[in-house]
Tab-separated table of C-alpha atoms in Angstrom:
chain	number	residue	atom	x	y	z
U	1	MET	CA	-59.062	-49.378	-14.956
U	2	LYS	CA	-59.857	-45.676	-15.316
U	3	LYS	CA	-59.677	-45.300	-11.529
U	4	ILE	CA	-56.210	-46.905	-11.454
U	5	ARG	CA	-54.963	-44.630	-14.233
U	6	SER	CA	-56.359	-41.565	-12.458
U	7	LEU	CA	-54.716	-42.629	-9.216
U	8	LEU	CA	-51.356	-43.178	-10.959
U	9	PHE	CA	-51.617	-39.762	-12.669
U	10	LEU	CA	-52.364	-38.112	-9.325
U	11	LEU	CA	-49.410	-39.824	-7.642
U	12	LEU	CA	-47.045	-38.833	-10.461
U	13	THR	CA	-48.247	-35.214	-10.310
U	14	VAL	CA	-47.687	-35.040	-6.550
U	15	ALA	CA	-44.215	-36.590	-6.909
U	16	LEU	CA	-43.301	-34.080	-9.637
U	17	VAL	CA	-44.434	-31.115	-7.529
U	18	LEU	CA	-42.474	-32.354	-4.518
U	19	SER	CA	-39.414	-32.900	-6.670
U	20	LEU	CA	-39.558	-29.384	-8.121
U	21	THR	CA	-40.087	-27.894	-4.671
U	22	ALA	CA	-37.067	-29.744	-3.316
U	23	CYS	CA	-34.914	-28.609	-6.231
U	24	GLY	CA	-36.010	-25.021	-5.713
U	25	SER	CA	-35.097	-25.153	-2.041
U	26	SER	CA	-31.689	-26.628	-2.785
U	27	SER	CA	-30.939	-23.938	-5.381
U	28	ALA	CA	-31.982	-21.118	-3.090
U	29	SER	CA	-29.842	-22.532	-0.305
U	30	ALA	CA	-26.837	-22.734	-2.607
U	31	ASP	CA	-27.374	-19.134	-3.714
U	32	GLU	CA	-27.586	-17.984	-0.109
U	33	ASP	CA	-24.361	-19.829	0.749
U	34	ALA	CA	-22.569	-18.200	-2.183
U	35	ASP	CA	-23.541	-14.769	-0.882
U	36	ASP	CA	-22.360	-15.474	2.667
U	37	ALA	CA	-18.869	-13.967	2.707
U	38	VAL	CA	-16.569	-14.895	5.564
U	39	TYR	CA	-14.968	-11.852	7.150
U	40	ARG	CA	-14.535	-9.895	10.372
U	41	THR	CA	-15.742	-6.322	10.553
U	42	LEU	CA	-13.481	-3.514	11.701
U	43	ASP	CA	-15.085	-3.543	15.168
U	44	GLU	CA	-14.617	-7.293	15.489
U	45	ILE	CA	-10.937	-7.015	14.557
U	46	VAL	CA	-10.329	-4.233	17.062
U	47	GLU	CA	-12.200	-6.114	19.767
U	48	SER	CA	-10.105	-9.246	19.146
U	49	GLY	CA	-6.855	-7.290	19.440
U	50	VAL	CA	-5.340	-9.013	16.399
U	51	ILE	CA	-5.492	-8.419	12.643
U	52	ASN	CA	-4.522	-11.184	10.221
U	53	ILE	CA	-2.616	-9.845	7.219
U	54	GLY	CA	-1.503	-12.020	4.312
U	55	VAL	CA	1.991	-11.251	2.965
U	56	PHE	CA	4.637	-13.078	0.990
U	57	SER	CA	7.406	-14.804	2.917
U	58	ASP	CA	9.773	-15.349	-0.023
U	59	LYS	CA	9.480	-12.211	-2.147
U	60	SER	CA	12.277	-9.875	-1.082
U	61	PRO	CA	12.205	-6.886	-0.767
U	62	PHE	CA	8.389	-6.726	-0.570
U	63	GLY	CA	7.567	-9.524	1.831
U	64	TYR	CA	10.057	-12.034	3.211
U	65	VAL	CA	11.297	-13.712	6.375
U	66	ASP	CA	14.799	-12.664	7.453
U	67	GLU	CA	17.538	-14.717	9.111
U	68	ASN	CA	15.954	-14.049	12.518
U	69	GLY	CA	12.573	-15.388	11.438
U	70	GLU	CA	11.031	-11.911	11.283
U	71	TYR	CA	8.825	-10.636	8.465
U	72	GLN	CA	10.371	-7.734	6.559
U	73	GLY	CA	9.753	-5.710	3.403
U	74	TYR	CA	7.709	-2.942	1.830
U	75	ASP	CA	4.323	-4.615	2.429
U	76	VAL	CA	5.315	-5.634	5.961
U	77	TYR	CA	6.331	-2.057	6.834
U	78	PHE	CA	2.846	-0.926	5.776
U	79	ALA	CA	1.165	-3.791	7.644
U	80	ASN	CA	2.918	-2.878	10.867
U	81	ARG	CA	1.660	0.695	10.556
U	82	ILE	CA	-1.898	-0.587	10.043
U	83	GLY	CA	-1.629	-2.589	13.245
U	84	GLU	CA	-0.191	0.393	15.107
U	85	ASP	CA	-2.937	2.773	13.993
U	86	LEU	CA	-5.666	0.226	14.733
U	87	GLY	CA	-4.141	-0.493	18.131
U	88	VAL	CA	-3.927	-4.232	17.469
U	89	GLU	CA	-1.244	-6.882	17.026
U	90	VAL	CA	-0.427	-7.971	13.477
U	91	ASN	CA	-0.498	-11.695	12.790
U	92	PHE	CA	1.367	-12.260	9.526
U	93	VAL	CA	0.017	-15.098	7.398
U	94	SER	CA	2.366	-16.404	4.706
U	95	THR	CA	0.568	-16.507	1.373
U	96	GLU	CA	1.333	-17.474	-2.205
U	97	ALA	CA	0.097	-15.701	-5.304
U	98	ALA	CA	-2.451	-18.369	-6.187
U	99	ASN	CA	-4.201	-18.429	-2.789
U	100	ARG	CA	-4.556	-14.718	-2.032
U	101	ILE	CA	-8.226	-14.599	-3.016
U	102	GLU	CA	-8.984	-17.911	-1.311
U	103	TYR	CA	-7.462	-16.705	1.970
U	104	LEU	CA	-9.783	-13.686	1.934
U	105	GLN	CA	-12.895	-15.602	0.965
U	106	THR	CA	-12.373	-18.227	3.667
U	107	GLY	CA	-11.599	-15.687	6.381
U	108	LYS	CA	-8.037	-16.875	6.891
U	109	VAL	CA	-6.852	-13.269	6.571
U	110	ASP	CA	-8.512	-9.883	7.032
U	111	ILE	CA	-6.295	-8.040	4.545
U	112	ILE	CA	-4.018	-9.136	1.706
U	113	LEU	CA	-0.834	-7.077	1.335
U	114	ALA	CA	1.070	-9.354	-1.005
U	115	ASN	CA	2.000	-7.287	-4.054
U	116	PHE	CA	-1.612	-7.651	-5.207
U	117	THR	CA	-2.092	-6.074	-8.631
U	118	VAL	CA	-5.545	-4.592	-9.212
U	119	THR	CA	-7.444	-6.165	-12.125
U	120	GLU	CA	-11.101	-6.123	-13.169
U	121	GLU	CA	-11.331	-9.903	-12.783
U	122	ARG	CA	-9.974	-9.852	-9.243
U	123	ALA	CA	-12.217	-6.923	-8.324
U	124	GLU	CA	-15.203	-9.185	-8.964
U	125	GLU	CA	-14.038	-11.468	-6.141
U	126	VAL	CA	-12.424	-9.086	-3.625
U	127	ASP	CA	-12.652	-5.405	-2.724
U	128	PHE	CA	-9.533	-3.341	-3.395
U	129	ALA	CA	-8.633	-0.307	-1.324
U	130	LEU	CA	-6.748	2.690	-2.725
U	131	PRO	CA	-3.399	1.869	-4.394
U	132	TYR	CA	-0.002	2.415	-2.815
U	133	MET	CA	2.324	1.375	-5.637
U	134	ASN	CA	2.666	1.343	-9.428
U	135	VAL	CA	3.680	-1.784	-11.302
U	136	SER	CA	3.878	-3.308	-14.768
U	137	LEU	CA	5.091	-6.637	-16.075
U	138	GLY	CA	8.720	-7.296	-16.978
U	139	VAL	CA	10.848	-10.122	-18.344
U	140	VAL	CA	14.292	-11.136	-17.078
U	141	SER	CA	16.623	-13.546	-18.843
U	142	PRO	CA	20.282	-14.686	-18.749
U	143	ASP	CA	22.905	-12.378	-20.267
U	144	SER	CA	23.789	-15.189	-22.677
U	145	ASN	CA	20.367	-14.893	-24.316
U	146	VAL	CA	18.642	-11.616	-23.415
U	147	ILE	CA	14.954	-11.661	-24.377
U	148	THR	CA	13.966	-8.212	-25.647
U	149	SER	CA	10.682	-9.116	-27.367
U	150	LEU	CA	8.032	-11.831	-27.158
U	151	ASP	CA	6.685	-11.181	-30.642
U	152	VAL	CA	9.163	-13.559	-32.289
U	153	TRP	CA	9.350	-16.725	-30.214
U	154	ASN	CA	11.035	-20.102	-30.615
U	155	GLU	CA	8.284	-22.685	-30.100
U	156	GLU	CA	10.681	-24.945	-28.193
U	157	ASP	CA	11.383	-22.270	-25.564
U	158	GLU	CA	9.402	-21.812	-22.365
U	159	ILE	CA	8.913	-18.867	-20.033
U	160	ILE	CA	8.529	-19.053	-16.260
U	161	VAL	CA	5.501	-17.541	-14.463
U	162	ILE	CA	4.003	-17.738	-10.992
U	163	SER	CA	0.545	-19.327	-10.887
U	164	GLY	CA	-2.194	-16.846	-10.095
U	165	THR	CA	-0.255	-13.749	-11.168
U	166	THR	CA	-1.062	-11.126	-13.773
U	167	ALA	CA	1.922	-12.381	-15.780
U	168	GLU	CA	0.243	-15.773	-16.214
U	169	THR	CA	-3.035	-14.139	-17.261
U	170	TYR	CA	-1.415	-11.648	-19.629
U	171	LEU	CA	0.744	-14.211	-21.433
U	172	THR	CA	-2.090	-16.723	-21.701
U	173	GLU	CA	-4.337	-14.124	-23.320
U	174	ASN	CA	-1.798	-12.295	-25.487
U	175	TYR	CA	0.841	-14.925	-26.297
U	176	PRO	CA	-0.976	-18.283	-26.434
U	177	ASN	CA	1.843	-19.707	-28.574
U	178	ILE	CA	4.342	-19.440	-25.704
U	179	THR	CA	4.531	-22.423	-23.376
U	180	LEU	CA	4.352	-21.358	-19.732
U	181	GLN	CA	6.331	-23.108	-17.024
U	182	LYS	CA	4.265	-22.488	-13.885
U	183	TYR	CA	5.401	-22.462	-10.268
U	184	ASP	CA	3.541	-21.828	-7.037
U	185	THR	CA	6.291	-19.957	-5.186
U	186	TYR	CA	8.765	-17.234	-6.055
U	187	ALA	CA	11.612	-19.306	-4.648
U	188	ASN	CA	10.865	-22.164	-7.055
U	189	ALA	CA	10.548	-19.775	-9.998
U	190	LYS	CA	13.931	-18.196	-9.241
U	191	ASN	CA	15.549	-21.615	-8.876
U	192	ALA	CA	14.076	-22.704	-12.194
U	193	LEU	CA	15.546	-19.673	-13.966
U	194	GLU	CA	18.941	-20.164	-12.331
U	195	ASN	CA	18.921	-23.842	-13.300
U	196	GLY	CA	18.188	-22.992	-16.936
U	197	ASN	CA	14.788	-24.695	-16.983
U	198	ALA	CA	13.407	-21.919	-19.217
U	199	VAL	CA	14.785	-19.024	-21.258
U	200	ALA	CA	13.151	-16.240	-19.206
U	201	TRP	CA	10.934	-15.313	-16.273
U	202	ALA	CA	7.950	-12.957	-16.579
U	203	ASN	CA	6.608	-11.267	-13.466
U	204	ASP	CA	6.038	-7.840	-11.926
U	205	ASN	CA	8.802	-5.584	-13.224
U	206	THR	CA	9.711	-4.671	-9.648
U	207	GLU	CA	10.439	-8.331	-8.949
U	208	VAL	CA	12.484	-9.072	-12.057
U	209	ILE	CA	14.439	-5.809	-11.753
U	210	ALA	CA	15.293	-6.732	-8.158
U	211	PHE	CA	16.347	-10.209	-9.256
U	212	ALA	CA	18.671	-8.851	-11.967
U	213	LEU	CA	20.190	-6.296	-9.581
U	214	GLU	CA	20.851	-8.927	-6.934
U	215	ASN	CA	22.101	-11.678	-9.270
U	216	ASP	CA	24.977	-11.265	-11.728
U	217	GLY	CA	24.439	-12.610	-15.217
U	218	TYR	CA	20.820	-11.558	-15.736
U	219	THR	CA	19.227	-8.658	-17.623
U	220	VAL	CA	15.704	-7.264	-17.715
U	221	GLY	CA	15.386	-7.139	-21.489
U	222	ILE	CA	11.700	-6.175	-21.289
U	223	PRO	CA	11.205	-3.698	-18.403
U	224	SER	CA	7.580	-2.938	-19.287
U	225	LEU	CA	5.199	-5.456	-20.839
U	226	GLY	CA	1.590	-4.403	-21.400
U	227	GLY	CA	0.123	-1.428	-19.564
U	228	GLN	CA	0.865	0.031	-16.142
U	229	ASP	CA	-1.158	-1.237	-13.202
U	230	THR	CA	-1.373	-0.513	-9.486
U	231	ILE	CA	-0.915	-2.541	-6.319
U	232	ALA	CA	-3.447	-2.175	-3.523
U	233	PRO	CA	-4.614	-3.842	-0.302
U	234	ALA	CA	-7.564	-6.191	-0.697
U	235	VAL	CA	-10.306	-7.220	1.727
U	236	THR	CA	-13.093	-9.768	1.510
U	237	LYS	CA	-15.900	-8.745	-0.832
U	238	GLY	CA	-18.493	-6.771	1.125
U	239	ASN	CA	-16.321	-5.940	4.133
U	240	SER	CA	-17.156	-2.244	3.871
U	241	THR	CA	-16.137	-1.198	7.389
U	242	LEU	CA	-12.579	-2.444	6.972
U	243	LEU	CA	-12.388	-1.153	3.385
U	244	ASP	CA	-13.524	2.344	4.394
U	245	TRP	CA	-11.004	2.468	7.236
U	246	LEU	CA	-8.188	1.348	4.915
U	247	ASN	CA	-9.003	4.041	2.369
U	248	GLU	CA	-9.014	6.712	5.069
U	249	GLU	CA	-5.728	5.331	6.419
U	250	ILE	CA	-4.029	5.430	3.006
U	251	GLU	CA	-5.198	9.009	2.429
U	252	ALA	CA	-3.947	10.074	5.869
U	253	LEU	CA	-0.599	8.324	5.385
U	254	GLY	CA	-0.207	10.144	2.090
U	255	GLU	CA	-0.225	13.482	3.925
U	256	GLU	CA	2.910	12.459	5.811
U	257	GLN	CA	4.568	10.881	2.750
U	258	PHE	CA	4.524	7.513	4.496
U	259	PHE	CA	5.038	5.378	1.399
U	260	HIS	CA	8.113	7.341	0.384
U	261	ALA	CA	9.505	6.625	3.838
U	262	ASP	CA	8.533	2.971	3.382
U	263	TYR	CA	10.355	2.853	0.035
U	264	GLU	CA	13.497	4.412	1.465
U	265	ALA	CA	13.489	2.025	4.426
U	266	THR	CA	12.826	-1.190	2.500
U	267	LEU	CA	13.378	-0.786	-1.260
U	268	ALA	CA	16.122	1.817	-1.709
U	269	ASP	CA	18.908	-0.682	-0.998
U	270	THR	CA	17.674	-2.775	-3.907
U	271	TYR	CA	16.482	-0.204	-6.447
U	272	GLY	CA	18.252	2.970	-5.412
U	273	LEU	CA	16.356	6.259	-5.338
U	274	ASP	CA	15.936	6.553	-9.117
U	275	TYR	CA	12.816	4.345	-9.095
U	276	GLU	CA	11.169	5.976	-6.064
U	277	GLU	CA	8.909	8.460	-7.831
U	278	THR	CA	8.043	5.909	-10.500
U	279	LEU	CA	6.935	3.209	-8.080
U	280	VAL	CA	5.478	5.003	-5.048
U	281	VAL	CA	1.833	6.071	-4.891
U	282	GLU	CA	0.971	8.448	-2.032
U	283	GLY	CA	-2.531	8.895	-0.651
U	284	GLY	CA	-4.018	6.610	-3.275
U	285	ILE	CA	-3.477	9.215	-6.010
U	286	VAL	CA	-1.931	7.762	-9.160
U	287	SER	CA	0.013	10.249	-11.276
U	288	THR	CA	-1.144	10.567	-14.891
U	289	GLU	CA	2.202	11.919	-16.019
U	290	GLU	CA	4.141	9.725	-18.424
């Protein structure tokens, strides 16, 4: 009987050791997979002759497709210059706010140039280059009921946001009492506001100002909500060769006032020249003047 018990104890011990070993191997493998970022280095991009850049296709005047099926806008103007200076063709990949990080992490794009606001949370998942634009949040609403403050809010009212944007994050954290009506695309958000599905739309102030300027009957009652942020290109986490080249490119473009030229070519028709110095960042240097 003692021999049987000893044999059973030995078998159980061996099984436990094997089980723990297997678990350890599985965990290590999972950790290794998590660290394996999917990206192409600068040399690989140049060798391929094509760079994949994620931009919006429905966010005029920053990234949109015109009546001829061509990509246009502030981000697109910059993307074309990147391709020119790298000596490669630009393949534009239409992206939405919620999948910008995913497209980088899965290698679907090399760079995101889709009005990507820099935040600490996002910087944990992607690498941001130097900024090329200033931005803050804003709120647009119909002239019949202009929203000038979110501090006093009717619980029955809802506000429109785009999923995956800083507006969604900011309102969730700072105004949890406000019900958010979330959409995946800018086109759907605009339609929802026009159809009266909610009392207001919160987004980048550049976007809501453009909407109010282009559509009669709407006012940006809150032109600046929260602090001022910056917009910057993003690359896959760890893609240092492409990140370093982008930073050098932005600094060099600043010497020729490239982003002012970009603004005047793509944004001036919408905003006029009064917003130029407020919005444009040259050479990655953000002004500290208020």
